[in-house]
Tab-separated table of C-alpha atoms and ligand atoms in Angstrom:
chain	number	residue	atom	x	y	z
A	1	UNK	CA	-7.967	6.590	50.328
A	2	UNK	CA	-8.943	9.936	48.837
A	3	UNK	CA	-7.552	10.621	45.372
A	4	UNK	CA	-7.423	14.148	43.957
A	5	UNK	CA	-9.036	14.463	40.521
A	6	UNK	CA	-5.969	16.266	39.169
A	7	UNK	CA	-3.754	13.295	40.130
A	8	UNK	CA	-6.127	10.884	38.399
A	9	UNK	CA	-6.085	13.092	35.293
A	10	UNK	CA	-2.288	13.224	35.279
A	11	UNK	CA	-2.215	9.396	35.473
A	12	UNK	CA	-4.718	9.269	32.567
A	13	UNK	CA	-2.534	11.673	30.559
A	14	UNK	CA	0.615	9.602	31.204
A	15	UNK	CA	-1.173	6.370	30.241
A	16	UNK	CA	-2.470	8.097	27.106
A	17	UNK	CA	1.002	9.263	26.127
A	18	UNK	CA	2.529	5.819	26.732
A	19	UNK	CA	-0.233	4.112	24.715
A	20	UNK	CA	0.139	6.589	21.829
A	21	UNK	CA	3.946	6.252	21.769
A	22	UNK	CA	3.820	2.442	21.770
A	23	UNK	CA	1.194	2.416	19.013
A	24	UNK	CA	3.173	4.930	16.961
A	25	UNK	CA	6.369	2.879	17.334
A	26	UNK	CA	4.614	-0.348	16.338
A	27	UNK	CA	2.960	1.229	13.313
A	28	UNK	CA	6.147	2.892	12.010
A	29	UNK	CA	8.115	-0.329	12.502
A	30	UNK	CA	5.391	-2.203	10.648
A	31	UNK	CA	5.538	0.203	7.709
A	32	UNK	CA	9.355	0.101	7.571
A	33	UNK	CA	9.432	-3.722	7.716
A	34	UNK	CA	6.736	-4.071	5.100
A	35	UNK	CA	8.486	-1.719	2.715
A	36	UNK	CA	11.837	-3.570	3.178
A	37	UNK	CA	10.101	-6.892	2.545
A	38	UNK	CA	8.445	-5.458	-0.516
A	39	UNK	CA	11.694	-4.271	-2.111
A	40	UNK	CA	13.288	-7.665	-1.328
A	41	UNK	CA	10.389	-9.465	-2.968
A	42	UNK	CA	10.626	-7.300	-6.076
A	43	UNK	CA	14.352	-7.927	-6.228
A	44	UNK	CA	13.721	-11.730	-6.046
A	45	UNK	CA	11.132	-11.547	-8.800
A	46	UNK	CA	13.485	-9.598	-11.072
A	47	UNK	CA	16.305	-12.100	-10.416
A	48	UNK	CA	14.006	-15.053	-11.202
A	49	UNK	CA	12.820	-13.310	-14.360
A	50	UNK	CA	16.375	-12.736	-15.532
A	51	UNK	CA	17.309	-16.370	-14.818
A	52	UNK	CA	14.338	-17.446	-16.873
A	53	UNK	CA	15.189	-15.164	-19.791
A	54	UNK	CA	18.825	-16.156	-19.741
A	55	UNK	CA	17.882	-19.832	-20.105
A	56	UNK	CA	15.271	-19.118	-22.827
A	57	UNK	CA	16.080	-20.619	-26.218
A	58	UNK	CA	18.475	-18.663	-28.347
A	59	UNK	CA	17.273	-16.843	-31.458
A	60	UNK	CA	16.164	-13.463	-32.515
A	61	UNK	CA	14.604	-11.916	-29.507
A	62	UNK	CA	12.597	-8.698	-29.529
A	63	UNK	CA	14.006	-5.751	-27.636
A	64	UNK	CA	10.877	-5.571	-25.473
A	65	UNK	CA	9.383	-9.061	-25.346
A	66	UNK	CA	6.725	-9.986	-22.740
A	67	UNK	CA	8.510	-13.096	-21.613
A	68	UNK	CA	7.933	-12.665	-17.938
A	69	UNK	CA	7.382	-15.646	-15.725
A	70	UNK	CA	3.788	-16.763	-15.653
A	71	UNK	CA	1.791	-15.217	-14.161
A	72	UNK	CA	3.183	-11.937	-15.472
A	73	UNK	CA	3.685	-9.369	-12.791
A	74	UNK	CA	1.738	-6.194	-13.217
A	75	UNK	CA	4.109	-3.389	-14.287
A	76	UNK	CA	7.123	-5.643	-14.876
A	77	UNK	CA	8.878	-5.146	-18.179
A	78	UNK	CA	11.485	-7.422	-19.705
A	79	UNK	CA	13.182	-8.161	-22.991
A	80	UNK	CA	16.491	-8.706	-24.843
A	81	UNK	CA	19.021	-6.268	-26.145
A	82	UNK	CA	21.111	-7.496	-29.053
A	83	UNK	CA	24.830	-6.808	-28.828
A	84	UNK	CA	25.660	-3.127	-29.201
A	85	UNK	CA	22.043	-1.908	-28.888
A	86	UNK	CA	21.550	0.698	-26.178
A	87	UNK	CA	18.813	0.842	-23.550
A	88	UNK	CA	17.333	3.835	-25.402
A	89	UNK	CA	16.129	1.411	-28.124
A	90	UNK	CA	13.482	-0.051	-25.768
A	91	UNK	CA	10.001	0.925	-26.930
A	92	UNK	CA	7.813	2.153	-25.354
A	93	UNK	CA	10.406	3.986	-23.377
A	94	UNK	CA	11.068	3.196	-19.764
A	95	UNK	CA	10.592	5.965	-17.297
A	96	UNK	CA	13.838	7.903	-16.633
A	97	UNK	CA	14.739	6.397	-13.238
A	98	UNK	CA	14.167	2.823	-14.488
A	99	UNK	CA	16.096	3.526	-17.669
A	100	UNK	CA	19.114	4.990	-15.838
A	101	UNK	CA	19.156	2.071	-13.387
A	102	UNK	CA	18.854	-0.436	-16.238
A	103	UNK	CA	21.641	1.308	-18.162
A	104	UNK	CA	23.880	0.974	-15.090
A	105	UNK	CA	22.960	-2.696	-14.654
A	106	UNK	CA	23.671	-3.364	-18.376
A	107	UNK	CA	27.046	-1.676	-17.953
A	108	UNK	CA	27.916	-3.877	-14.994
A	109	UNK	CA	26.622	-7.058	-16.705
A	110	UNK	CA	28.687	-6.380	-19.796
A	111	UNK	CA	31.852	-5.794	-17.821
A	112	UNK	CA	31.243	-8.640	-15.383
A	113	UNK	CA	33.284	-11.759	-15.815
A	114	UNK	CA	30.618	-14.237	-14.769
A	115	UNK	CA	27.189	-14.308	-16.432
A	116	UNK	CA	25.091	-14.133	-13.275
A	117	UNK	CA	22.291	-11.540	-13.351
A	118	UNK	CA	23.139	-8.044	-12.189
A	119	UNK	CA	20.234	-6.628	-10.228
A	120	UNK	CA	20.121	-3.066	-8.870
A	121	UNK	CA	17.558	-1.246	-6.793
A	122	UNK	CA	16.672	2.430	-6.599
A	123	UNK	CA	14.269	3.425	-3.834
A	124	UNK	CA	12.572	6.787	-3.343
A	125	UNK	CA	10.491	6.765	-0.186
A	126	UNK	CA	7.826	4.121	-0.454
A	127	UNK	CA	8.232	3.614	-4.223
A	128	UNK	CA	11.199	2.409	-6.218
A	129	UNK	CA	12.420	0.369	-9.101
A	130	UNK	CA	14.484	-2.782	-9.481
A	131	UNK	CA	16.319	-3.237	-12.784
A	132	UNK	CA	18.632	-6.009	-13.832
A	133	UNK	CA	20.500	-7.415	-16.781
A	134	UNK	CA	22.196	-10.727	-17.612
A	135	UNK	CA	24.173	-11.971	-20.619
A	136	UNK	CA	22.489	-14.860	-22.426
A	137	UNK	CA	24.478	-17.767	-23.804
A	138	UNK	CA	23.811	-16.292	-27.270
A	139	UNK	CA	25.586	-13.071	-26.297
A	140	UNK	CA	22.425	-10.983	-26.114
A	141	UNK	CA	21.485	-9.093	-23.040
A	142	UNK	CA	18.351	-10.117	-21.128
A	143	UNK	CA	16.899	-7.228	-19.171
A	144	UNK	CA	14.097	-6.708	-16.652
A	145	UNK	CA	12.732	-3.584	-14.958
A	146	UNK	CA	10.107	-3.686	-12.220
A	147	UNK	CA	8.919	-0.469	-10.633
A	148	UNK	CA	6.778	-0.625	-7.524
A	149	UNK	CA	4.482	1.868	-5.877
A	150	UNK	CA	3.431	2.170	-2.274
A	151	UNK	CA	0.551	-0.165	-1.324
A	152	UNK	CA	-2.869	1.550	-1.029
A	153	UNK	CA	-3.140	0.841	2.725
A	154	UNK	CA	0.122	2.701	3.430
A	155	UNK	CA	-1.556	6.075	3.090
A	156	UNK	CA	-4.258	4.955	5.528
A	157	UNK	CA	-1.609	3.743	7.971
A	158	UNK	CA	0.177	7.104	7.739
A	159	UNK	CA	-3.127	8.913	8.435
A	160	UNK	CA	-3.638	6.559	11.362
A	161	UNK	CA	-0.208	7.432	12.753
A	162	UNK	CA	-0.879	11.161	12.442
A	163	UNK	CA	-4.325	10.759	14.002
A	164	UNK	CA	-2.892	8.706	16.854
A	165	UNK	CA	-0.180	11.304	17.457
A	166	UNK	CA	-2.696	14.150	17.444
A	167	UNK	CA	-5.111	12.202	19.668
A	168	UNK	CA	-2.310	11.552	22.186
A	169	UNK	CA	-1.395	15.225	22.153
A	170	UNK	CA	-5.044	16.259	22.519
A	171	UNK	CA	-5.424	13.839	25.438
A	172	UNK	CA	-2.472	15.402	27.232
A	173	UNK	CA	-3.636	18.966	26.536
A	174	UNK	CA	-7.220	18.154	27.591
A	175	UNK	CA	-6.101	16.373	30.769
A	176	UNK	CA	-3.816	19.223	31.752
A	177	UNK	CA	-6.524	21.773	30.962
A	178	UNK	CA	-9.159	19.896	32.997
A	179	UNK	CA	-6.722	19.343	35.873
A	180	UNK	CA	-5.834	23.061	35.956
A	181	UNK	CA	-9.506	24.162	35.647
A	182	UNK	CA	-10.590	21.732	38.382
A	183	UNK	CA	-7.791	22.869	40.642
A	184	UNK	CA	-8.546	26.553	40.054
A	185	UNK	CA	-12.325	26.047	40.452
A	186	UNK	CA	-11.920	23.998	43.633
A	187	UNK	CA	-9.592	26.644	45.110
A	188	UNK	CA	-12.114	29.408	44.267
A	189	UNK	CA	-14.944	27.473	45.903
A	190	UNK	CA	-12.818	26.747	49.012
A	191	UNK	CA	-11.979	30.451	49.339
A	192	UNK	CA	-15.628	31.355	48.791
A	193	UNK	CA	-16.747	28.921	51.530
A	194	UNK	CA	-14.245	30.512	53.940
A	195	UNK	CA	-15.557	34.005	53.062
A	196	UNK	CA	-19.184	32.858	53.390
A	197	UNK	CA	-18.379	31.685	56.924
A	198	UNK	CA	-17.794	35.345	57.785
A	199	UNK	CA	-20.248	37.034	55.450
A	200	UNK	CA	-23.223	35.264	53.877
A	201	UNK	CA	-23.672	38.130	51.367
A	202	UNK	CA	-20.281	37.434	49.741
A	203	UNK	CA	-20.627	36.477	46.048
A	204	UNK	CA	-20.047	32.824	45.124
A	205	UNK	CA	-17.813	32.355	42.054
A	206	UNK	CA	-18.928	30.110	39.178
A	207	UNK	CA	-15.923	28.029	37.987
A	208	UNK	CA	-15.536	27.180	34.286
A	209	UNK	CA	-16.062	23.452	34.883
A	210	UNK	CA	-19.815	22.854	34.681
A	211	UNK	CA	-19.990	20.351	37.551
A	212	UNK	CA	-18.075	22.745	39.840
A	213	UNK	CA	-20.253	25.603	38.638
A	214	UNK	CA	-23.297	23.566	39.702
A	215	UNK	CA	-21.668	23.030	43.099
A	216	UNK	CA	-21.177	26.847	43.180
A	217	UNK	CA	-24.902	27.272	42.429
A	218	UNK	CA	-25.706	24.886	45.268
A	219	UNK	CA	-23.464	26.808	47.677
A	220	UNK	CA	-25.035	30.106	46.579
A	221	UNK	CA	-28.512	28.623	47.132
A	222	UNK	CA	-27.478	27.353	50.558
A	223	UNK	CA	-26.009	30.746	51.472
A	224	UNK	CA	-29.240	32.448	50.363
A	225	UNK	CA	-31.275	30.048	52.508
A	226	UNK	CA	-28.983	30.595	55.489
A	227	UNK	CA	-29.229	34.350	54.958
A	228	UNK	CA	-32.993	34.064	54.844
A	229	UNK	CA	-32.963	31.920	57.999
A	230	UNK	CA	-30.757	34.517	59.722
A	231	UNK	CA	-33.161	37.310	58.743
A	232	UNK	CA	-36.083	35.211	59.896
A	233	UNK	CA	-34.319	34.542	63.185
A	234	UNK	CA	-33.672	38.279	63.622
A	235	UNK	CA	-37.317	38.986	62.805
A	236	UNK	CA	-38.514	36.365	65.263
A	237	UNK	CA	-36.174	37.746	67.955
A	238	UNK	CA	-37.613	41.210	67.306
A	239	UNK	CA	-41.122	39.830	67.439
A	240	UNK	CA	-40.328	38.006	70.674
A	241	UNK	CA	-38.914	41.195	72.169
A	242	UNK	CA	-42.059	43.039	70.976
A	243	UNK	CA	-44.286	40.395	72.506
A	244	UNK	CA	-42.394	40.590	75.777
A	245	UNK	CA	-42.701	44.357	75.707
A	246	UNK	CA	-46.385	44.153	74.862
A	247	UNK	CA	-46.916	41.555	77.537
A	248	UNK	CA	-45.416	43.796	80.233
A	249	UNK	CA	-47.275	46.774	78.760
A	250	UNK	CA	-50.415	44.618	78.838
A	251	UNK	CA	-49.894	43.840	82.501
A	252	UNK	CA	-49.449	47.561	83.210
A	253	UNK	CA	-52.507	48.429	81.074
A	254	UNK	CA	-54.603	45.752	82.752
A	255	UNK	CA	-53.505	47.075	86.174
A	256	UNK	CA	-54.233	50.648	85.121
A	257	UNK	CA	-57.564	49.646	83.612
A	258	UNK	CA	-58.491	47.833	86.780
A	259	UNK	CA	-57.491	50.703	89.055
A	260	UNK	CA	-58.565	53.592	86.816
A	261	UNK	CA	-61.568	52.575	84.713
A	262	UNK	CA	-64.107	52.108	87.470
A	263	UNK	CA	-63.254	55.347	89.286
A	264	UNK	CA	-63.158	57.096	85.877
A	265	UNK	CA	-66.624	55.801	85.023
A	266	UNK	CA	-67.905	56.969	88.430
A	267	UNK	CA	-66.327	60.427	87.980
A	268	UNK	CA	-67.800	60.725	84.465
A	269	UNK	CA	-71.223	59.730	85.689
A	270	UNK	CA	-71.105	62.345	88.446
A	271	UNK	CA	-69.802	65.052	86.109
A	272	UNK	CA	-72.519	64.270	83.547
A	273	UNK	CA	-75.233	64.347	86.252
A	274	UNK	CA	-73.874	67.625	87.518
A	275	UNK	CA	-73.874	69.058	83.992
A	276	UNK	CA	-77.519	68.203	83.638
A	277	UNK	CA	-78.411	69.924	86.932
A	278	UNK	CA	-80.415	73.034	85.993
A	279	UNK	CA	-78.883	74.917	88.918
A	280	UNK	CA	-75.415	74.732	87.380
A	281	UNK	CA	-74.474	77.943	85.551
A	282	UNK	CA	-73.955	77.468	81.788
A	283	UNK	CA	-70.248	78.478	81.948
A	284	UNK	CA	-69.635	75.779	84.581
A	285	UNK	CA	-71.718	73.347	82.495
A	286	UNK	CA	-69.445	73.960	79.503
A	287	UNK	CA	-66.354	73.366	81.637
A	288	UNK	CA	-67.911	70.183	82.990
A	289	UNK	CA	-68.563	69.110	79.353
A	290	UNK	CA	-64.825	69.519	78.645
A	291	UNK	CA	-63.995	67.473	81.770
A	292	UNK	CA	-66.399	64.734	80.623
A	293	UNK	CA	-64.749	64.635	77.151
A	294	UNK	CA	-61.291	64.350	78.681
A	295	UNK	CA	-62.462	61.501	80.911
A	296	UNK	CA	-63.915	59.770	77.811
A	297	UNK	CA	-60.529	60.258	76.045
A	298	UNK	CA	-58.717	58.692	79.009
A	299	UNK	CA	-61.122	55.765	78.960
A	300	UNK	CA	-60.493	55.291	75.229
A	301	UNK	CA	-56.777	55.360	75.799
A	302	UNK	CA	-57.034	52.634	78.402
A	303	UNK	CA	-59.251	50.521	76.082
A	304	UNK	CA	-56.827	51.050	73.193
A	305	UNK	CA	-53.947	49.897	75.340
A	306	UNK	CA	-55.924	46.825	76.302
A	307	UNK	CA	-56.587	46.021	72.636
A	308	UNK	CA	-52.927	46.633	71.651
A	309	UNK	CA	-51.531	44.470	74.399
A	310	UNK	CA	-54.229	41.816	74.455
A	311	UNK	CA	-54.865	41.766	70.684
A	312	UNK	CA	-58.463	40.872	71.358
A	313	UNK	CA	-61.495	42.349	69.711
A	314	UNK	CA	-65.241	41.914	70.129
A	315	UNK	CA	-67.529	39.427	68.387
A	316	UNK	CA	-67.469	39.371	64.599
A	317	UNK	CA	-70.274	39.489	62.111
A	318	UNK	CA	-70.454	39.569	58.326
A	319	UNK	CA	-70.078	43.285	57.602
A	320	UNK	CA	-70.354	45.394	54.467
A	321	UNK	CA	-66.994	47.158	54.484
A	322	UNK	CA	-68.046	49.660	51.797
A	323	UNK	CA	-70.935	50.794	53.986
A	324	UNK	CA	-68.607	51.072	56.988
A	325	UNK	CA	-66.130	53.166	54.985
A	326	UNK	CA	-68.935	55.397	53.617
A	327	UNK	CA	-70.196	56.060	57.121
A	328	UNK	CA	-66.734	57.005	58.371
A	329	UNK	CA	-66.144	59.213	55.332
A	330	UNK	CA	-69.394	61.052	55.996
A	331	UNK	CA	-68.383	61.591	59.630
A	332	UNK	CA	-64.843	62.725	58.816
A	333	UNK	CA	-65.657	64.784	55.722
A	334	UNK	CA	-66.394	68.145	57.485
A	335	UNK	CA	-63.127	67.875	59.385
A	336	UNK	CA	-61.217	66.936	56.206
A	337	UNK	CA	-62.890	69.707	54.198
A	338	UNK	CA	-61.610	72.245	56.755
A	339	UNK	CA	-58.123	71.100	55.774
A	340	UNK	CA	-58.863	71.307	52.040
A	341	UNK	CA	-58.724	67.520	51.609
A	342	UNK	CA	-61.439	65.286	50.141
A	343	UNK	CA	-62.148	61.623	50.829
A	344	UNK	CA	-63.184	59.198	48.113
A	345	UNK	CA	-64.385	55.627	48.609
A	346	UNK	CA	-64.317	53.021	45.872
A	347	UNK	CA	-65.055	49.328	45.515
A	348	UNK	CA	-67.184	46.840	47.321
A	349	UNK	CA	-66.427	44.012	49.754
A	350	UNK	CA	-67.752	42.270	52.833
A	351	UNK	CA	-65.936	40.350	55.575
A	352	UNK	CA	-66.547	38.739	58.922
A	353	UNK	CA	-65.187	41.389	61.325
A	354	UNK	CA	-65.672	43.206	64.577
A	355	UNK	CA	-67.246	46.264	62.909
A	356	UNK	CA	-66.476	48.581	65.836
A	357	UNK	CA	-62.780	47.672	65.732
A	358	UNK	CA	-62.565	48.029	61.940
A	359	UNK	CA	-64.170	51.465	62.215
A	360	UNK	CA	-61.238	52.437	64.469
A	361	UNK	CA	-58.804	51.215	61.822
A	362	UNK	CA	-60.549	53.110	58.993
A	363	UNK	CA	-60.705	56.231	61.180
A	364	UNK	CA	-57.018	56.067	62.059
A	365	UNK	CA	-55.849	55.437	58.511
A	366	UNK	CA	-58.089	58.082	56.927
A	367	UNK	CA	-57.197	60.657	59.587
A	368	UNK	CA	-53.485	60.017	59.091
A	369	UNK	CA	-53.952	60.268	55.307
A	370	UNK	CA	-55.797	63.571	55.587
A	371	UNK	CA	-53.162	64.949	57.979
A	372	UNK	CA	-50.374	63.916	55.597
A	373	UNK	CA	-52.096	65.364	52.480
A	374	UNK	CA	-51.462	68.812	51.092
A	375	UNK	CA	-54.363	71.223	50.494
A	376	UNK	CA	-56.433	70.073	47.518
A	377	UNK	CA	-55.376	66.464	48.009
A	378	UNK	CA	-57.593	63.396	48.127
A	379	UNK	CA	-57.484	60.387	50.419
A	380	UNK	CA	-58.726	57.330	48.597
A	381	UNK	CA	-60.168	54.264	50.272
A	382	UNK	CA	-60.334	51.222	48.051
A	383	UNK	CA	-62.362	48.256	49.291
A	384	UNK	CA	-62.136	44.986	47.392
A	385	UNK	CA	-62.598	41.271	47.947
A	386	UNK	CA	-59.486	39.107	48.219
A	387	UNK	CA	-59.915	35.359	48.252
A	388	UNK	CA	-62.486	34.588	50.957
A	389	UNK	CA	-61.670	37.836	52.732
A	390	UNK	CA	-61.235	41.481	51.848
A	391	UNK	CA	-58.658	44.182	51.352
A	392	UNK	CA	-58.903	47.826	52.317
A	393	UNK	CA	-56.271	50.205	50.957
A	394	UNK	CA	-56.013	53.816	52.105
A	395	UNK	CA	-53.923	55.993	49.770
A	396	UNK	CA	-52.712	59.568	50.072
A	397	UNK	CA	-50.213	61.631	48.117
A	398	UNK	CA	-48.346	63.012	51.106
A	399	UNK	CA	-44.588	62.691	51.685
A	400	UNK	CA	-44.907	59.312	53.413
A	401	UNK	CA	-42.871	58.099	56.375
A	402	UNK	CA	-39.200	58.953	56.711
A	403	UNK	CA	-37.356	55.837	55.431
A	404	UNK	CA	-35.186	55.697	58.564
A	405	UNK	CA	-38.309	55.456	60.774
A	406	UNK	CA	-40.371	52.923	58.865
A	407	UNK	CA	-39.355	50.150	61.302
A	408	UNK	CA	-40.886	52.081	64.218
A	409	UNK	CA	-44.114	52.922	62.384
A	410	UNK	CA	-46.329	50.366	64.128
A	411	UNK	CA	-44.729	50.699	67.565
A	412	UNK	CA	-46.968	52.077	70.312
A	413	UNK	CA	-46.258	55.749	71.035
A	414	UNK	CA	-44.373	56.361	67.796
A	415	UNK	CA	-45.501	59.750	66.565
A	416	UNK	CA	-44.077	62.689	64.643
A	417	UNK	CA	-47.056	64.926	65.389
A	418	UNK	CA	-46.866	67.479	68.197
A	419	UNK	CA	-50.337	66.501	69.412
A	420	UNK	CA	-50.083	62.851	68.442
A	421	UNK	CA	-50.413	59.900	70.804
A	422	UNK	CA	-48.742	57.405	68.510
A	423	UNK	CA	-51.322	54.701	69.239
A	424	UNK	CA	-53.399	54.819	66.035
A	425	UNK	CA	-51.247	52.519	63.883
A	426	UNK	CA	-50.268	50.229	66.782
A	427	UNK	CA	-53.969	49.837	67.606
A	428	UNK	CA	-54.889	49.297	63.935
A	429	UNK	CA	-52.187	46.665	63.557
A	430	UNK	CA	-53.324	44.924	66.746
A	431	UNK	CA	-56.893	44.849	65.381
A	432	UNK	CA	-55.655	43.471	62.037
A	433	UNK	CA	-53.647	40.762	63.845
A	434	UNK	CA	-56.627	39.900	66.075
A	435	UNK	CA	-58.581	39.277	62.844
A	436	UNK	CA	-55.827	37.002	61.561
A	437	UNK	CA	-54.946	39.674	58.997
A	438	UNK	CA	-52.184	42.179	58.325
A	439	UNK	CA	-51.678	45.899	58.188
A	440	UNK	CA	-48.786	46.981	55.959
A	441	UNK	CA	-47.266	50.224	54.794
A	442	UNK	CA	-45.646	50.885	51.433
A	443	UNK	CA	-44.696	53.732	49.120
A	444	UNK	CA	-45.554	53.443	45.463
A	445	UNK	CA	-44.389	56.259	43.176
A	446	UNK	CA	-45.588	59.418	45.018
A	447	UNK	CA	-48.288	57.591	46.980
A	448	UNK	CA	-48.454	56.350	50.565
A	449	UNK	CA	-50.456	53.156	50.913
A	450	UNK	CA	-51.674	51.472	54.070
A	451	UNK	CA	-53.173	48.091	53.288
A	452	UNK	CA	-55.404	46.156	55.641
A	453	UNK	CA	-55.845	42.518	54.624
A	454	UNK	CA	-58.573	40.543	56.342
A	455	UNK	CA	-58.727	36.810	55.651
A	456	UNK	CA	-62.059	35.118	55.334
A	457	UNK	CA	-63.384	31.823	56.671
A	458	UNK	CA	-62.166	30.196	59.857
A	459	UNK	CA	-59.214	32.594	60.273
A	460	UNK	CA	-61.605	35.460	60.909
A	461	UNK	CA	-63.537	33.661	63.625
A	462	UNK	CA	-63.255	35.320	67.094
B	1	ADP	P1	-50.466	59.648	65.584
B	1	ADP	O1	-51.338	59.912	64.416
B	1	ADP	O2	-51.086	59.942	66.891
B	1	ADP	O3	-49.090	60.201	65.446
B	1	ADP	P2	-50.352	57.003	64.516
B	1	ADP	O4	-49.984	55.720	65.170
B	1	ADP	O5	-51.658	57.058	63.842
B	1	ADP	O6	-50.247	58.071	65.651
B	1	ADP	O7	-49.234	57.404	63.517
B	1	ADP	C1	-47.903	57.316	63.917
B	1	ADP	C2	-47.036	58.106	62.996
B	1	ADP	O8	-46.977	57.494	61.733
B	1	ADP	C3	-47.503	59.476	62.673
B	1	ADP	O9	-47.103	60.410	63.664
B	1	ADP	C4	-46.850	59.790	61.346
B	1	ADP	O10	-45.503	60.211	61.548
B	1	ADP	C5	-46.807	58.447	60.726
B	1	ADP	N1	-47.872	58.290	59.719
B	1	ADP	C6	-49.013	57.603	59.856
B	1	ADP	N2	-49.751	57.651	58.720
B	1	ADP	C7	-49.061	58.391	57.842
B	1	ADP	C8	-49.296	58.839	56.499
B	1	ADP	N3	-50.402	58.528	55.836
B	1	ADP	N4	-48.337	59.583	55.901
B	1	ADP	C9	-47.203	59.901	56.552
B	1	ADP	N5	-46.932	59.513	57.828
B	1	ADP	C10	-47.844	58.779	58.464
């Protein structure tokens, strides 16, 4: 059977109230009974005292004689009043309430026909006084006054009653408060779970009750993990789609390479031989040179497509990346200078790579950087070791890639340049992946950074 916490708390509150009420009743009854018994006992003592005094031997008796029954009771006063002497003659004086009560008792004793003691009681809360008088056989008046005060434990009992009452009240208030907070928190979490079913980005409330708040934290953590898993799933689906696309592109490229490369090589060979023929006029030779370059470009395109789709590179050797970058900078510098852009290389690192493939990456990234830079700008290439591998960062201060197109950046044939092929970054990324590394793009302040990370060790093996 499932029991709601709020029901349990209500039961606790009811039990608490019942327990407090019963305890309060018992304690108040106890106090009332004790105080009644106390006044009765004092009354008995005063009566006994008067009986004793009345039977005491006749003779001159002092007005305030300590003739109490042994052992004398603390605070009890007794004595004899000769005929006609008023209560005011008692020295030291009685306190006003005791004196008035005694005066009344004396009055009654004097007017009473029988000589039995007249005992009267005056009670004020927990304290009081009992006073009595009786005519002695000698005609004097025996008197006794006995005030009593509340016992010391009474105050403690009263404090106990108040504490019990307050504790009962606090129990009820706390139970109701917890029940309401639990109920409210549980409702919030239930609503939040329903909302999260539709939207994992929905905020998760944190109820006031700590335990529920921890449950809220757990739900929020779970939602974050689910969200992450969803994103990962979307990424993997995209990657799968990419792979499928690349695979079909690869099949096309392989087919094209098979059908086109050999005839292309044969055409190029013939064109080059023809160019070298001394009988060919120089104007025709120049044209043939252009044809040969175009054939070489076509051949490169086919090889690039094969790398992009197959993600395979040549054999790897330990290579000084700084040297590689310096060489490429020297080659590209005249072209960059024409555009008013300089190239600077910094750092030092070596890695196990296919040097020819990495040269293509450096070329692509530096060319793109130079093309994106304004006149007077600098493209920086930073080479540095990272773990067992290396890192190569190419930075320019151009406008970067339009934020809405960043996702397409590494796709084959994505280009924003009129003359562009859109294969440079796709090829570079394929080379990075073939090395077990990564090529990433990011903007930092006003800088565009392309970072090539190449792991070392086994991961870099071909
Ligand atoms: P291409 O240079 O032939 O266009 P790439 O694959 O090298 O092909 O580049 C694809 C596109 O990425 C470019 O057309 C350009 O829009 C963008 N791009 C690459 N590098 C940069 C850069 N450093 N700054 C701004 N945009 C860049």
